[in-house]
PDB file of C-alpha atoms in Angstrom:
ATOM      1  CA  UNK A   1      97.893  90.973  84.140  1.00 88.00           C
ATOM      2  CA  UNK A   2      98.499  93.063  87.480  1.00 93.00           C
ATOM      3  CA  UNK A   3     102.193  93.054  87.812  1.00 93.00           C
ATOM      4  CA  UNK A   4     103.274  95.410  84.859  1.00 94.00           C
ATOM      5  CA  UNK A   5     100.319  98.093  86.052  1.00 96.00           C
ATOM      6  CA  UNK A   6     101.781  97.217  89.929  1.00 95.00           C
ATOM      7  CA  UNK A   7     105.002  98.290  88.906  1.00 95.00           C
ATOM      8  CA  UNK A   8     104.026 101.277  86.819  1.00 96.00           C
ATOM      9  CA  UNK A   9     101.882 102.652  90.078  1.00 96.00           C
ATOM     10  CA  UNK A  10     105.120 101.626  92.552  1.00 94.00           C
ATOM     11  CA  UNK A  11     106.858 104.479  90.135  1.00 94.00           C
ATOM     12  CA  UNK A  12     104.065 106.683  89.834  1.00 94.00           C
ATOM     13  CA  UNK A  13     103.421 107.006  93.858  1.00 92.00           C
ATOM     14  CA  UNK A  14     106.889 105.857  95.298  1.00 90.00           C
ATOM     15  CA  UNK A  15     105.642 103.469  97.317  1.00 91.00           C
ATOM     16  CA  UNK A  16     105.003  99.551  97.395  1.00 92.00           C
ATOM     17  CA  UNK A  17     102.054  98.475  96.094  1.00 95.00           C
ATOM     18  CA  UNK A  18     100.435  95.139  97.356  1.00 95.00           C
ATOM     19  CA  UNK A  19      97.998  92.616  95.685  1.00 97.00           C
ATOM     20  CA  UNK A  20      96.186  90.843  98.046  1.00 97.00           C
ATOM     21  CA  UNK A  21      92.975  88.222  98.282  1.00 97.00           C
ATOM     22  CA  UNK A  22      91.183  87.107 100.864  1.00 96.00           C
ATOM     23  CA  UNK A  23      91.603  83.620 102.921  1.00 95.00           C
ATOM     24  CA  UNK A  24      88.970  83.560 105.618  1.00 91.00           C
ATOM     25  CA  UNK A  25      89.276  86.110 108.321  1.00 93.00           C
ATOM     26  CA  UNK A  26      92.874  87.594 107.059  1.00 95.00           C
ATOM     27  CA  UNK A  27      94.093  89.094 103.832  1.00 96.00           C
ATOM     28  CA  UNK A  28      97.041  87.081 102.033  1.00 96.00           C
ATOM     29  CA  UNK A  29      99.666  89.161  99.796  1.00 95.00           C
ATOM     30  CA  UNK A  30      99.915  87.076  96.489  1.00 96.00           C
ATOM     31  CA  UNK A  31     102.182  89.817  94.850  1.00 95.00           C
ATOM     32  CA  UNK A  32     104.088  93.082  95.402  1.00 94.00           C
ATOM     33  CA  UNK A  33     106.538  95.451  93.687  1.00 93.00           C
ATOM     34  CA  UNK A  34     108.410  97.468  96.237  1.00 87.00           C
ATOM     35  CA  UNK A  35     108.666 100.960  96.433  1.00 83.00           C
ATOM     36  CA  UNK A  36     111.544 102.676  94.469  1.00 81.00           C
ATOM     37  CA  UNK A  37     112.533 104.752  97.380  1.00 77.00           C
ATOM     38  CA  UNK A  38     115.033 103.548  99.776  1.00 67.00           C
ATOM     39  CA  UNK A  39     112.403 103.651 102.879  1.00 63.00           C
ATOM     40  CA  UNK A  40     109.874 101.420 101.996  1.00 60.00           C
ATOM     41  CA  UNK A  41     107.723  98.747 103.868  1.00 67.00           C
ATOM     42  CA  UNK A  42     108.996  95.227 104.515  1.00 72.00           C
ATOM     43  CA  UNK A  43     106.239  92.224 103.406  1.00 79.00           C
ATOM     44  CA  UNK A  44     106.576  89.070 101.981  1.00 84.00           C
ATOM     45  CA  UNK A  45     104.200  87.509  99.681  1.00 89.00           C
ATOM     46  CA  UNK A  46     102.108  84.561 101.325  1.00 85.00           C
ATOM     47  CA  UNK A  47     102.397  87.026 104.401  1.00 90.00           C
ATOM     48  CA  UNK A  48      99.324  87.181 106.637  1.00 93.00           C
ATOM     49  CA  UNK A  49      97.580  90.713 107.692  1.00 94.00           C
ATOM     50  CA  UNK A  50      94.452  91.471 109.305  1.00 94.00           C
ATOM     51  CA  UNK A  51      91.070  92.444 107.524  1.00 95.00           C
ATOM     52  CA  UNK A  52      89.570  94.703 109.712  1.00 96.00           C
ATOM     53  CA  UNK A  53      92.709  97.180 109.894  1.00 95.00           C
ATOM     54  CA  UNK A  54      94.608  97.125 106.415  1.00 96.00           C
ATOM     55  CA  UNK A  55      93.220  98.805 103.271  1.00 97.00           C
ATOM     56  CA  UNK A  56      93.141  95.653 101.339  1.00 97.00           C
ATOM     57  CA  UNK A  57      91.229  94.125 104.215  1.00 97.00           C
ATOM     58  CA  UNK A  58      89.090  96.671 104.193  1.00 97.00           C
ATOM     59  CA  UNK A  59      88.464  96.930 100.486  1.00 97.00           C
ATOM     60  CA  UNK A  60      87.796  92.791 100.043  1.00 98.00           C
ATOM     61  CA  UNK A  61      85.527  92.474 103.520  1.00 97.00           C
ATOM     62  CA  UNK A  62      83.665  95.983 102.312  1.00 97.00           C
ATOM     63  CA  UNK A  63      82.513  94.408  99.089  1.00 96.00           C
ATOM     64  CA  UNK A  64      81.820  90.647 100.325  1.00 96.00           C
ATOM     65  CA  UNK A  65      77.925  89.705  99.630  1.00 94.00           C
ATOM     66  CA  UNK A  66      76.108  90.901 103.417  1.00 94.00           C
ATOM     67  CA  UNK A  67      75.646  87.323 104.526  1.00 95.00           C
ATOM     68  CA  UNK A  68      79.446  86.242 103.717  1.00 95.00           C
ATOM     69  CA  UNK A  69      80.389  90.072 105.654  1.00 95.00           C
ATOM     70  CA  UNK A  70      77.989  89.083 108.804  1.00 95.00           C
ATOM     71  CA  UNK A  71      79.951  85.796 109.261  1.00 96.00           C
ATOM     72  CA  UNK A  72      83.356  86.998 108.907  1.00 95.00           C
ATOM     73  CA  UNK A  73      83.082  90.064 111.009  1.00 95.00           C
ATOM     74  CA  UNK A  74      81.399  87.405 113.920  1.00 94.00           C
ATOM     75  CA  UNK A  75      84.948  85.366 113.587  1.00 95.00           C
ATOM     76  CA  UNK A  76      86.625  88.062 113.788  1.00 94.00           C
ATOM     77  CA  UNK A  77      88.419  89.300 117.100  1.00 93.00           C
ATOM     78  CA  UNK A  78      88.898  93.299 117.485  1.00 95.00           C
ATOM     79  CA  UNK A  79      92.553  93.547 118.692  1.00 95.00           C
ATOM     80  CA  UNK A  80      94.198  97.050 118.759  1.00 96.00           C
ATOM     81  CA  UNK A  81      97.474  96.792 116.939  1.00 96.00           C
ATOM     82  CA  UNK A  82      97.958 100.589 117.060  1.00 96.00           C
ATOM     83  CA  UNK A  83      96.170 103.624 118.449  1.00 95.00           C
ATOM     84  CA  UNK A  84      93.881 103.732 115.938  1.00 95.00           C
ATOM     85  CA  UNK A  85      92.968 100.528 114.694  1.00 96.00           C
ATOM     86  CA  UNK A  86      89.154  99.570 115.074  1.00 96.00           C
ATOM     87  CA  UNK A  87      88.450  97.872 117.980  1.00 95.00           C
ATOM     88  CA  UNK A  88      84.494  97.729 117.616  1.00 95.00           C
ATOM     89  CA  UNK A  89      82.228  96.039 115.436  1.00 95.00           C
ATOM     90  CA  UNK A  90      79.696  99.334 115.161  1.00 95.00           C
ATOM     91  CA  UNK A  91      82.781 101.121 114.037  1.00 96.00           C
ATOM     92  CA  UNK A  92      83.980  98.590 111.554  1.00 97.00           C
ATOM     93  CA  UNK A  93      80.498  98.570 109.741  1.00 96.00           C
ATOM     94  CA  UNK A  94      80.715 102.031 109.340  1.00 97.00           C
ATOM     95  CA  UNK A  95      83.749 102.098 107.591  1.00 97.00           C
ATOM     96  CA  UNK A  96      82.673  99.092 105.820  1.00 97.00           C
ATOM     97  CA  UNK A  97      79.685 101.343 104.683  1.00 97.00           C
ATOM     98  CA  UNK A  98      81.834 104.579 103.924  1.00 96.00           C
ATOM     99  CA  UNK A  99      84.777 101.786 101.893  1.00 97.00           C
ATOM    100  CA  UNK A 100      81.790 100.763  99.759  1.00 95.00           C
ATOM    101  CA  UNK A 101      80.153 104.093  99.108  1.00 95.00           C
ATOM    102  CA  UNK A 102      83.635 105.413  98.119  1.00 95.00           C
ATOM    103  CA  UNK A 103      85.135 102.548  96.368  1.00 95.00           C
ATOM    104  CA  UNK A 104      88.243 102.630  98.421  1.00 97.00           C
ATOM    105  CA  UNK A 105      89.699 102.002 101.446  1.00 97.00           C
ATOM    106  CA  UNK A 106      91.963 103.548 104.003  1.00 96.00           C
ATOM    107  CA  UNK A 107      94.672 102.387 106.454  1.00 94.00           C
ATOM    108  CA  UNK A 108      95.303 105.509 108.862  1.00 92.00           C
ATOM    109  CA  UNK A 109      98.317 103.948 110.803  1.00 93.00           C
ATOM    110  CA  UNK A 110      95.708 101.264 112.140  1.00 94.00           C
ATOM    111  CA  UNK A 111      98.204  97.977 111.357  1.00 94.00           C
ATOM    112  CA  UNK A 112     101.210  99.975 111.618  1.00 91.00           C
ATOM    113  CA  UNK A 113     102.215 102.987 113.493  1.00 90.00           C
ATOM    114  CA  UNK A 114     103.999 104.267 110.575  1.00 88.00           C
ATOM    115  CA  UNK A 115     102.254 103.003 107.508  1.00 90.00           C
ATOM    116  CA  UNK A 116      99.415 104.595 105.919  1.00 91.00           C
ATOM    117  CA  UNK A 117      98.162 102.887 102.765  1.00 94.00           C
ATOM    118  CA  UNK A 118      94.955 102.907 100.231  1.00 96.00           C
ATOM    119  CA  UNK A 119      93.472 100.282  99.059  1.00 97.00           C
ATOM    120  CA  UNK A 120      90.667  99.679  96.132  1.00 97.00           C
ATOM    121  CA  UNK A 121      89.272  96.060  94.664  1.00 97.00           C
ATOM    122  CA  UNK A 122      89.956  94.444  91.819  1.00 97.00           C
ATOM    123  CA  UNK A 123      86.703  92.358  89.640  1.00 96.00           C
ATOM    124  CA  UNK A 124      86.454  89.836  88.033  1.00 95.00           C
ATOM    125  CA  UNK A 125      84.156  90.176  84.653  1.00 93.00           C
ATOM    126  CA  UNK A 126      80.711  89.170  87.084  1.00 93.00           C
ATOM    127  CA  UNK A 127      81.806  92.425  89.034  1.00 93.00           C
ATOM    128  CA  UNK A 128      83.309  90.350  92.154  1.00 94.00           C
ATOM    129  CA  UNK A 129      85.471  91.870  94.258  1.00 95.00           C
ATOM    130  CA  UNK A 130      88.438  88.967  93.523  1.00 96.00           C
ATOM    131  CA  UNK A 131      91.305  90.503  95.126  1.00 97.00           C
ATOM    132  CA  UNK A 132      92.352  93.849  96.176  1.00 98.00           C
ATOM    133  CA  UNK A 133      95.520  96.464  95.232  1.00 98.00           C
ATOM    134  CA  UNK A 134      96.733  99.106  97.731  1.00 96.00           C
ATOM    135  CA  UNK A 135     100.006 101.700  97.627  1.00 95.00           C
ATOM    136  CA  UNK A 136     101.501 101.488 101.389  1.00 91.00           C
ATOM    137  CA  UNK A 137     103.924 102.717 102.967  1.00 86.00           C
ATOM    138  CA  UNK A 138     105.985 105.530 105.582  1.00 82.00           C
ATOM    139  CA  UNK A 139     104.705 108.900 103.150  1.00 78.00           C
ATOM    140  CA  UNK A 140     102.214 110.971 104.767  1.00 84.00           C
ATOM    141  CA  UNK A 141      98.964 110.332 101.825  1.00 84.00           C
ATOM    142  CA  UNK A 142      96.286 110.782 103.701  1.00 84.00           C
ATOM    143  CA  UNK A 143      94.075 113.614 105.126  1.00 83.00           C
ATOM    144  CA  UNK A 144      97.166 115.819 102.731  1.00 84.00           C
ATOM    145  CA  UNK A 145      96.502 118.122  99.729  1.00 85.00           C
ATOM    146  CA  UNK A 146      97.696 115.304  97.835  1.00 87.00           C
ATOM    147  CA  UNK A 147      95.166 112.565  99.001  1.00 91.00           C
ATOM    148  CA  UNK A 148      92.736 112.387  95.831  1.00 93.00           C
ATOM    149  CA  UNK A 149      95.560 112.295  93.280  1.00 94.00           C
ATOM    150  CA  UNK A 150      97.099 109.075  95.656  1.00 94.00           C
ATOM    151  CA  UNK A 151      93.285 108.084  95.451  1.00 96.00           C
ATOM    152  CA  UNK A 152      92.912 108.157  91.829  1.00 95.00           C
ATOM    153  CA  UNK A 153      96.369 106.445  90.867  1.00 96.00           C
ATOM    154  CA  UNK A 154      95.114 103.767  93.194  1.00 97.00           C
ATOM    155  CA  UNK A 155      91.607 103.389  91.864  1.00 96.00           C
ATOM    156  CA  UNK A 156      92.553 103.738  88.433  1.00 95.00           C
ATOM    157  CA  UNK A 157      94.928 101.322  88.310  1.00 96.00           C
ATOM    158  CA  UNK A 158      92.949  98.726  90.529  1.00 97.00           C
ATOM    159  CA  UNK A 159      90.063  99.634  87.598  1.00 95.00           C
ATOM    160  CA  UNK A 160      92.626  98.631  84.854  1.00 95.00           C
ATOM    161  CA  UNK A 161      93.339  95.427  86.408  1.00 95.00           C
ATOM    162  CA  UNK A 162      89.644  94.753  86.552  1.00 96.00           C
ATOM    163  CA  UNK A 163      89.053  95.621  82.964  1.00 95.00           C
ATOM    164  CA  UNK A 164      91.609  93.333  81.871  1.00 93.00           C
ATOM    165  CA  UNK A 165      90.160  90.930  83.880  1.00 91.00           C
ATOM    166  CA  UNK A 166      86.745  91.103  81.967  1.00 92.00           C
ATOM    167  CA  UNK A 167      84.793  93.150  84.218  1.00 92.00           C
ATOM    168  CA  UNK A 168      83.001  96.110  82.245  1.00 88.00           C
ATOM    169  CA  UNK A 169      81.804  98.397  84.839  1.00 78.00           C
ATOM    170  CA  UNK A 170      78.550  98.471  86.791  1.00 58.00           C
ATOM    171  CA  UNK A 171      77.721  97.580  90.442  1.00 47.00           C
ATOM    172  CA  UNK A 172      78.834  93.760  91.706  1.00 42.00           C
ATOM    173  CA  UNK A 173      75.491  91.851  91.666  1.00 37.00           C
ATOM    174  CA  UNK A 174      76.310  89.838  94.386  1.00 36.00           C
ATOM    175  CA  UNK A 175      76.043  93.057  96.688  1.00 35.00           C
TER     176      UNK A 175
END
């Protein structure tokens, strides 16, 4: 269902576009399409990444029920892998708070000093947050006049995928 949108949004953005789920305290990349420019961002699918500092991390640990969130943050360990990434628990439920009231997520070079990607879930027709799609790469997206229209490609797409997956709309009532 994903990969036809996936590749239409890789065009659309110029970027690669990930689809990732969540495996205990890490994010797994299940499927990508890679950006149609020549600079892009190297991944692999079955590939590893952090929750806590990736968009798609982010976006799947944001919308977990609170109980499932409150154990997987306590497993979690804080490293820095840039300048920016989170390194406290106060500050990652904040974002986790801000990801959920928005419906997105955002990767500010946290993962990767040169990467900046946006991520948004994907449901499943009970409104679960299933698995997650994100544009990434080297582009400057964010906090740029052209943030909400990277936003919206993102979301909309990510809502697509969700639709097609049976999910009509509506708040997850596992939340």
């Amino acid at each position: 269902i994903s990969k036809p949108l996936m590749a239409d949004l890789a065009l659309k953005v110029q970027e690669t576009v990930h689809l990732a789920v969540l495996s205990d305290v890490e994010i797994v990349y299940v499927d990508k399409v890679d950006s149609p420019r020549t600079l892009g961002v190297m991944s692999k699918i079955g590939q590893r990444a952090p929750l806590y500092c990736t968009a798609l991390g982010k976006v799947l640990l944001a919308n977990q029920p609170k109980e499932e969130q409150s154990k997987i943050i306590h497993k979690i360990k804080l490293k820095p892998y840039t300048i920016n990434t989170i390194t406290s628990k106060k500050k990652l439920l904040e974002e986790l708070k801000r990801v959920l009231e928005q419906g997105y997520a955002l990767d500010q070079k946290e993962y990767e000093e040169d990467v900046e990607c946006i991520g948004a879930p994907i449901r499943n027709h009970l409104g679960d947050a299933i698995a997650a799609l994100s544009i990434s790469g080297p582009q400057r997206k964010i906090n740029t006049p052209s943030e909400k229209l990277y936003v919206s490609h993102v979301v909309g797409a990510a809502n697509l995928i969700s639709s097609k997956m049976g999910y009509a709309g509506g708040t997850s009532p596992s939340l």
